[in-house]
mmCIF file of C-alpha atoms and ligand atoms in Angstrom:
data_model
loop_
_atom_site.group_PDB
_atom_site.id
_atom_site.type_symbol
_atom_site.label_atom_id
_atom_site.label_comp_id
_atom_site.label_asym_id
_atom_site.label_seq_id
_atom_site.Cartn_x
_atom_site.Cartn_y
_atom_site.Cartn_z
ATOM 1 C CA MET A 1 149.842 103.978 84.738
ATOM 2 C CA GLU A 2 149.946 101.000 82.335
ATOM 3 C CA GLU A 3 146.669 100.639 80.433
ATOM 4 C CA ALA A 4 146.445 96.914 81.257
ATOM 5 C CA VAL A 5 146.560 97.695 84.983
ATOM 6 C CA ARG A 6 144.035 100.519 84.659
ATOM 7 C CA ASN A 7 141.607 98.052 83.030
ATOM 8 C CA ALA A 8 142.177 95.251 85.542
ATOM 9 C CA PRO A 9 139.040 94.361 87.564
ATOM 10 C CA LEU A 10 140.671 95.543 90.760
ATOM 11 C CA PHE A 11 141.224 99.036 89.340
ATOM 12 C CA LEU A 12 138.187 99.528 87.102
ATOM 13 C CA ALA A 13 135.926 101.068 89.723
ATOM 14 C CA LEU A 14 138.556 103.381 91.175
ATOM 15 C CA ASP A 15 139.096 107.015 90.256
ATOM 16 C CA GLU A 16 142.531 108.182 89.126
ATOM 17 C CA GLU A 17 143.722 109.166 92.595
ATOM 18 C CA ALA A 18 142.653 105.905 94.253
ATOM 19 C CA SER A 19 144.163 103.886 91.371
ATOM 20 C CA VAL A 20 147.504 105.553 91.823
ATOM 21 C CA ALA A 21 147.378 104.906 95.574
ATOM 22 C CA LEU A 22 146.469 101.234 95.060
ATOM 23 C CA ARG A 23 149.183 100.810 92.414
ATOM 24 C CA ALA A 24 151.699 102.303 94.847
ATOM 25 C CA SER A 25 150.708 99.841 97.569
ATOM 26 C CA MET A 26 151.378 96.873 95.276
ATOM 27 C CA VAL A 27 154.714 95.167 94.831
ATOM 28 C CA GLU A 28 156.093 94.779 91.299
ATOM 29 C CA ILE A 29 157.835 91.460 90.620
ATOM 30 C CA ASP A 30 159.543 90.189 87.441
ATOM 31 C CA PHE A 31 159.624 86.564 86.338
ATOM 32 C CA THR A 32 161.499 84.789 83.555
ATOM 33 C CA ARG A 33 160.056 82.103 81.287
ATOM 34 C CA GLY A 34 159.326 78.912 83.226
ATOM 35 C CA GLN A 35 159.588 80.515 86.635
ATOM 36 C CA VAL A 36 156.912 79.402 89.112
ATOM 37 C CA VAL A 37 154.984 82.185 90.863
ATOM 38 C CA PHE A 38 153.378 79.784 93.325
ATOM 39 C CA ALA A 39 152.552 76.080 93.410
ATOM 40 C CA GLU A 40 149.299 74.237 93.910
ATOM 41 C CA GLY A 41 148.908 73.521 97.624
ATOM 42 C CA ASP A 42 151.027 76.467 98.793
ATOM 43 C CA PRO A 43 149.413 78.719 101.371
ATOM 44 C CA GLY A 44 148.014 81.730 99.506
ATOM 45 C CA ASP A 45 148.631 85.198 100.817
ATOM 46 C CA ARG A 46 148.344 87.557 97.852
ATOM 47 C CA LEU A 47 146.641 88.098 94.557
ATOM 48 C CA TYR A 48 148.343 89.186 91.352
ATOM 49 C CA VAL A 49 147.584 91.400 88.398
ATOM 50 C CA ILE A 50 149.544 90.827 85.174
ATOM 51 C CA VAL A 51 151.183 94.023 83.919
ATOM 52 C CA ASP A 52 152.990 92.401 81.017
ATOM 53 C CA GLY A 53 153.595 88.824 79.840
ATOM 54 C CA LYS A 54 151.665 85.587 80.171
ATOM 55 C CA ILE A 55 150.885 83.202 83.014
ATOM 56 C CA LYS A 56 149.682 79.608 82.756
ATOM 57 C CA LEU A 57 147.582 78.099 85.525
ATOM 58 C CA GLY A 58 147.869 74.349 85.804
ATOM 59 C CA THR A 59 147.104 71.405 88.029
ATOM 60 C CA THR A 60 148.822 68.037 88.345
ATOM 61 C CA SER A 61 147.005 64.725 88.866
ATOM 62 C CA ASN A 62 148.139 62.152 91.432
ATOM 63 C CA ASP A 63 149.925 60.200 88.703
ATOM 64 C CA GLY A 64 151.774 63.277 87.467
ATOM 65 C CA ARG A 65 149.740 64.286 84.427
ATOM 66 C CA GLU A 66 149.301 68.005 83.917
ATOM 67 C CA SER A 67 146.271 69.991 82.895
ATOM 68 C CA LEU A 68 146.012 73.689 82.100
ATOM 69 C CA LEU A 69 143.075 75.652 83.495
ATOM 70 C CA ALA A 70 143.852 78.890 81.726
ATOM 71 C CA VAL A 71 146.428 81.123 80.084
ATOM 72 C CA LEU A 72 146.217 84.709 81.295
ATOM 73 C CA GLY A 73 147.578 87.938 79.840
ATOM 74 C CA PRO A 74 147.971 91.632 80.727
ATOM 75 C CA GLY A 75 145.216 93.083 82.934
ATOM 76 C CA GLU A 76 144.049 89.700 84.173
ATOM 77 C CA MET A 77 144.082 88.709 87.819
ATOM 78 C CA PHE A 78 144.830 85.451 89.610
ATOM 79 C CA GLY A 79 145.461 84.144 93.102
ATOM 80 C CA GLU A 80 142.212 85.542 94.477
ATOM 81 C CA LEU A 81 140.500 82.211 95.263
ATOM 82 C CA SER A 82 142.597 81.471 98.318
ATOM 83 C CA LEU A 83 141.789 85.001 99.439
ATOM 84 C CA PHE A 84 137.999 84.860 99.199
ATOM 85 C CA ASP A 85 137.953 81.249 100.377
ATOM 86 C CA PRO A 86 141.036 80.903 102.596
ATOM 87 C CA GLY A 87 142.910 77.706 101.855
ATOM 88 C CA PRO A 88 145.766 76.380 99.750
ATOM 89 C CA ARG A 89 146.440 77.526 96.165
ATOM 90 C CA THR A 90 144.165 75.639 93.783
ATOM 91 C CA ALA A 91 146.634 75.707 90.872
ATOM 92 C CA THR A 92 150.282 76.308 89.993
ATOM 93 C CA ALA A 93 151.046 79.634 88.299
ATOM 94 C CA THR A 94 154.023 79.668 85.914
ATOM 95 C CA ALA A 95 155.361 82.453 83.710
ATOM 96 C CA LEU A 96 155.230 81.579 79.988
ATOM 97 C CA THR A 97 157.378 84.548 78.988
ATOM 98 C CA GLU A 98 159.207 87.354 80.707
ATOM 99 C CA THR A 99 156.390 88.558 82.928
ATOM 100 C CA THR A 100 155.799 91.490 85.246
ATOM 101 C CA LEU A 101 153.246 91.113 88.020
ATOM 102 C CA LEU A 102 151.804 93.367 90.664
ATOM 103 C CA GLY A 103 151.167 91.583 93.946
ATOM 104 C CA LEU A 104 148.740 92.674 96.634
ATOM 105 C CA GLY A 105 148.836 91.068 100.068
ATOM 106 C CA HIS A 106 145.530 89.758 101.324
ATOM 107 C CA ASP A 107 145.545 92.011 104.364
ATOM 108 C CA ALA A 108 146.219 95.049 102.162
ATOM 109 C CA LEU A 109 143.216 94.235 99.973
ATOM 110 C CA GLY A 110 140.664 94.366 102.804
ATOM 111 C CA PRO A 111 140.680 98.165 103.197
ATOM 112 C CA TRP A 112 140.215 98.587 99.423
ATOM 113 C CA LEU A 113 137.074 96.475 99.529
ATOM 114 C CA THR A 114 135.410 97.970 102.596
ATOM 115 C CA GLY A 115 133.369 100.978 101.659
ATOM 116 C CA ARG A 116 134.016 100.461 97.932
ATOM 117 C CA PRO A 117 131.202 98.266 96.623
ATOM 118 C CA GLY A 118 132.306 99.066 93.068
ATOM 119 C CA VAL A 119 135.628 97.288 93.555
ATOM 120 C CA ALA A 120 133.954 94.240 95.115
ATOM 121 C CA GLN A 121 131.434 94.210 92.270
ATOM 122 C CA ALA A 122 134.184 94.269 89.619
ATOM 123 C CA LEU A 123 135.954 91.364 91.338
ATOM 124 C CA LEU A 124 132.680 89.415 91.510
ATOM 125 C CA LYS A 125 132.149 90.044 87.818
ATOM 126 C CA ALA A 126 135.628 88.703 87.007
ATOM 127 C CA LEU A 127 134.898 85.591 89.105
ATOM 128 C CA ALA A 128 131.525 85.097 87.425
ATOM 129 C CA GLN A 129 133.130 85.348 83.967
ATOM 130 C CA ARG A 130 135.682 82.743 84.999
ATOM 131 C CA LEU A 131 132.971 80.369 86.218
ATOM 132 C CA ARG A 132 131.056 80.879 82.976
ATOM 133 C CA ARG A 133 134.155 80.004 80.958
ATOM 134 C CA THR A 134 134.966 76.999 83.151
ATOM 135 C CA ASN A 135 131.412 75.665 82.751
ATOM 136 C CA GLU A 136 131.690 76.069 79.005
ATOM 137 C CA ASN A 137 134.998 74.196 78.978
ATOM 138 C CA LEU A 138 133.422 71.442 81.039
ATOM 139 C CA SER A 139 130.581 70.934 78.582
ATOM 140 C CA ASP A 140 133.016 71.094 75.659
ATOM 141 C CA LEU A 141 134.998 68.286 77.289
ATOM 142 C CA VAL A 142 131.825 66.214 77.404
ATOM 143 C CA PHE A 143 130.152 67.218 74.145
ATOM 144 C CA SER A 144 132.838 68.409 71.670
ATOM 145 C CA ASP A 145 135.413 66.368 69.780
ATOM 146 C CA VAL A 146 139.124 67.175 70.015
ATOM 147 C CA PRO A 147 139.364 69.165 66.739
ATOM 148 C CA GLY A 148 136.404 71.261 67.910
ATOM 149 C CA ARG A 149 138.137 71.954 71.219
ATOM 150 C CA VAL A 150 141.417 72.778 69.485
ATOM 151 C CA ALA A 151 139.595 75.223 67.178
ATOM 152 C CA LYS A 152 137.932 76.827 70.187
ATOM 153 C CA ALA A 153 141.208 77.139 72.108
ATOM 154 C CA LEU A 154 142.810 78.852 69.093
ATOM 155 C CA VAL A 155 139.901 81.291 68.749
ATOM 156 C CA GLU A 156 140.051 82.070 72.483
ATOM 157 C CA LEU A 157 143.817 82.598 72.390
ATOM 158 C CA LYS A 158 143.255 84.939 69.435
ATOM 159 C CA GLU A 159 140.741 86.962 71.485
ATOM 160 C CA LYS A 160 143.429 87.458 74.139
ATOM 161 C CA PHE A 161 146.675 87.634 72.248
ATOM 162 C CA GLY A 162 145.792 87.978 68.555
ATOM 163 C CA GLU A 163 147.316 90.685 66.383
ATOM 164 C CA LYS A 164 145.631 91.611 63.123
ATOM 165 C CA ARG A 165 147.840 91.188 60.050
ATOM 166 C CA SER A 166 147.129 91.460 56.345
ATOM 167 C CA ASP A 167 146.880 87.661 55.994
ATOM 168 C CA GLY A 168 145.010 86.909 59.230
ATOM 169 C CA PHE A 169 145.522 87.008 62.993
ATOM 170 C CA TYR A 170 148.933 86.295 64.429
ATOM 171 C CA VAL A 171 148.606 84.649 67.841
ATOM 172 C CA GLU A 172 151.783 84.426 69.879
ATOM 173 C CA HIS A 173 150.556 82.089 72.610
ATOM 174 C CA ASP A 174 153.993 80.993 73.879
ATOM 175 C CA LEU A 175 152.702 77.465 74.482
ATOM 176 C CA THR A 176 154.493 74.296 73.423
ATOM 177 C CA GLN A 177 152.369 71.680 71.616
ATOM 178 C CA GLU A 178 152.392 69.696 74.865
ATOM 179 C CA GLU A 179 150.955 72.705 76.748
ATOM 180 C CA LEU A 180 148.373 73.309 74.031
ATOM 181 C CA ALA A 181 147.280 69.680 74.468
ATOM 182 C CA GLN A 182 147.076 70.188 78.262
ATOM 183 C CA LEU A 183 144.872 73.232 77.680
ATOM 184 C CA VAL A 184 142.543 71.321 75.369
ATOM 185 C CA GLY A 185 142.440 68.245 77.606
ATOM 186 C CA ALA A 186 143.555 65.673 75.035
ATOM 187 C CA SER A 187 146.695 63.749 74.131
ATOM 188 C CA ARG A 188 149.471 65.520 72.300
ATOM 189 C CA GLU A 189 149.090 63.142 69.356
ATOM 190 C CA THR A 190 145.380 63.879 68.851
ATOM 191 C CA VAL A 191 145.913 67.620 69.205
ATOM 192 C CA ASN A 192 148.827 67.552 66.756
ATOM 193 C CA LYS A 193 146.669 65.663 64.291
ATOM 194 C CA ALA A 194 143.912 68.278 64.543
ATOM 195 C CA LEU A 195 146.433 71.106 64.101
ATOM 196 C CA ALA A 196 148.031 69.384 61.098
ATOM 197 C CA ASP A 197 144.586 68.916 59.564
ATOM 198 C CA PHE A 198 143.711 72.622 60.041
ATOM 199 C CA ALA A 199 147.090 73.580 58.553
ATOM 200 C CA GLN A 200 146.526 71.314 55.569
ATOM 201 C CA ARG A 201 143.144 72.986 54.953
ATOM 202 C CA GLU A 202 144.967 76.340 55.144
ATOM 203 C CA TRP A 203 142.862 77.552 58.070
ATOM 204 C CA ILE A 204 146.035 78.075 60.106
ATOM 205 C CA LYS A 205 149.790 78.221 59.722
ATOM 206 C CA LEU A 206 151.817 76.737 62.572
ATOM 207 C CA GLU A 207 154.867 78.430 63.988
ATOM 208 C CA PRO A 208 156.937 77.682 67.080
ATOM 209 C CA ARG A 209 154.894 78.913 70.077
ATOM 210 C CA ALA A 210 152.617 80.839 67.757
ATOM 211 C CA VAL A 211 149.979 80.307 65.127
ATOM 212 C CA LEU A 212 148.683 82.393 62.257
ATOM 213 C CA LEU A 213 144.902 82.116 61.881
ATOM 214 C CA LEU A 214 144.265 82.406 58.147
ATOM 215 C CA ASP A 215 140.563 81.526 58.146
ATOM 216 C CA LEU A 216 138.979 82.654 61.378
ATOM 217 C CA GLU A 217 135.468 82.093 60.067
ATOM 218 C CA ARG A 218 135.905 78.376 59.354
ATOM 219 C CA LEU A 219 137.832 77.892 62.583
ATOM 220 C CA THR A 220 135.060 79.583 64.565
ATOM 221 C CA ARG A 221 132.463 77.433 62.828
ATOM 222 C CA ARG A 222 134.474 74.296 63.664
ATOM 223 C CA SER A 223 134.634 75.386 67.323
ATOM 224 C CA ARG A 224 130.849 75.282 67.784
HETATM 225 P P1 CMP B 1 144.341 80.582 93.955
HETATM 226 O O1 CMP B 1 143.621 79.327 94.310
HETATM 227 O O2 CMP B 1 144.736 81.504 95.047
HETATM 228 O O3 CMP B 1 145.649 80.162 93.130
HETATM 229 C C1 CMP B 1 145.465 79.576 91.846
HETATM 230 C C2 CMP B 1 144.669 80.529 91.014
HETATM 231 O O4 CMP B 1 144.337 80.078 89.725
HETATM 232 C C3 CMP B 1 143.297 80.753 91.654
HETATM 233 O O5 CMP B 1 143.471 81.403 92.882
HETATM 234 C C4 CMP B 1 142.602 81.492 90.549
HETATM 235 O O6 CMP B 1 142.982 82.839 90.509
HETATM 236 C C5 CMP B 1 143.176 80.777 89.320
HETATM 237 N N1 CMP B 1 142.209 79.770 88.808
HETATM 238 C C6 CMP B 1 141.797 78.662 89.442
HETATM 239 N N2 CMP B 1 140.921 77.982 88.682
HETATM 240 C C7 CMP B 1 140.779 78.677 87.528
HETATM 241 C C8 CMP B 1 140.011 78.500 86.335
HETATM 242 N N3 CMP B 1 139.218 77.436 86.175
HETATM 243 N N4 CMP B 1 140.109 79.432 85.368
HETATM 244 C C9 CMP B 1 140.937 80.487 85.519
HETATM 245 N N5 CMP B 1 141.678 80.705 86.609
HETATM 246 C C10 CMP B 1 141.600 79.829 87.606
#
């Protein structure tokens, strides 16, 4: 089985045999870049685990502005909120690259949770981590300036998608500058200015849908 799946919260507490059985009961679906998995407000009937690729989770305001809640990668799970608290999807999920997902229907999940406190515990832990991160983002929105938030977003994207190279960490985030701005919660102009400033200081090198972090230490310091 793919390592990312094996390490997904849903699978962590299962032994090999149970993992294989769960994997077999899930449906594998492929998406191309830009394809919508589900939209905010849709009725939710399954949760997803990312096997390969990247998913952005976003919401749209009444006047049409978009905001990104998170960018998820292999092994991460989404679509569980409307399962634990039945109701419409709280965000739109869109593939940022070619992406392979495993889907598990809500009714199929029930039996995996009953009698397996370990699985429920792992899911609770994933939810708690998400709440922790969301709270942190909320206080950053209130207390940090835009360059600080941009630095933090870059460091977080590096944690998820960074690849060590001789000259730094190469982070292929697959986000446009507009999407990066939506993730940071600021205008594209202000975010571009912060990025240009970091590039000029040689902390980063910008590339289309990717960034090379040349000075992680300074960037991390700027993110605090
Ligand atoms: P659901 O509401 O079914 O569909 C949208 C999904 O986005 C939701 O489940 C969660 O899995 C995910 N999601 C919602 N809010 C956040 C957040 N703040 N951070 C990360 N993921 C989120």
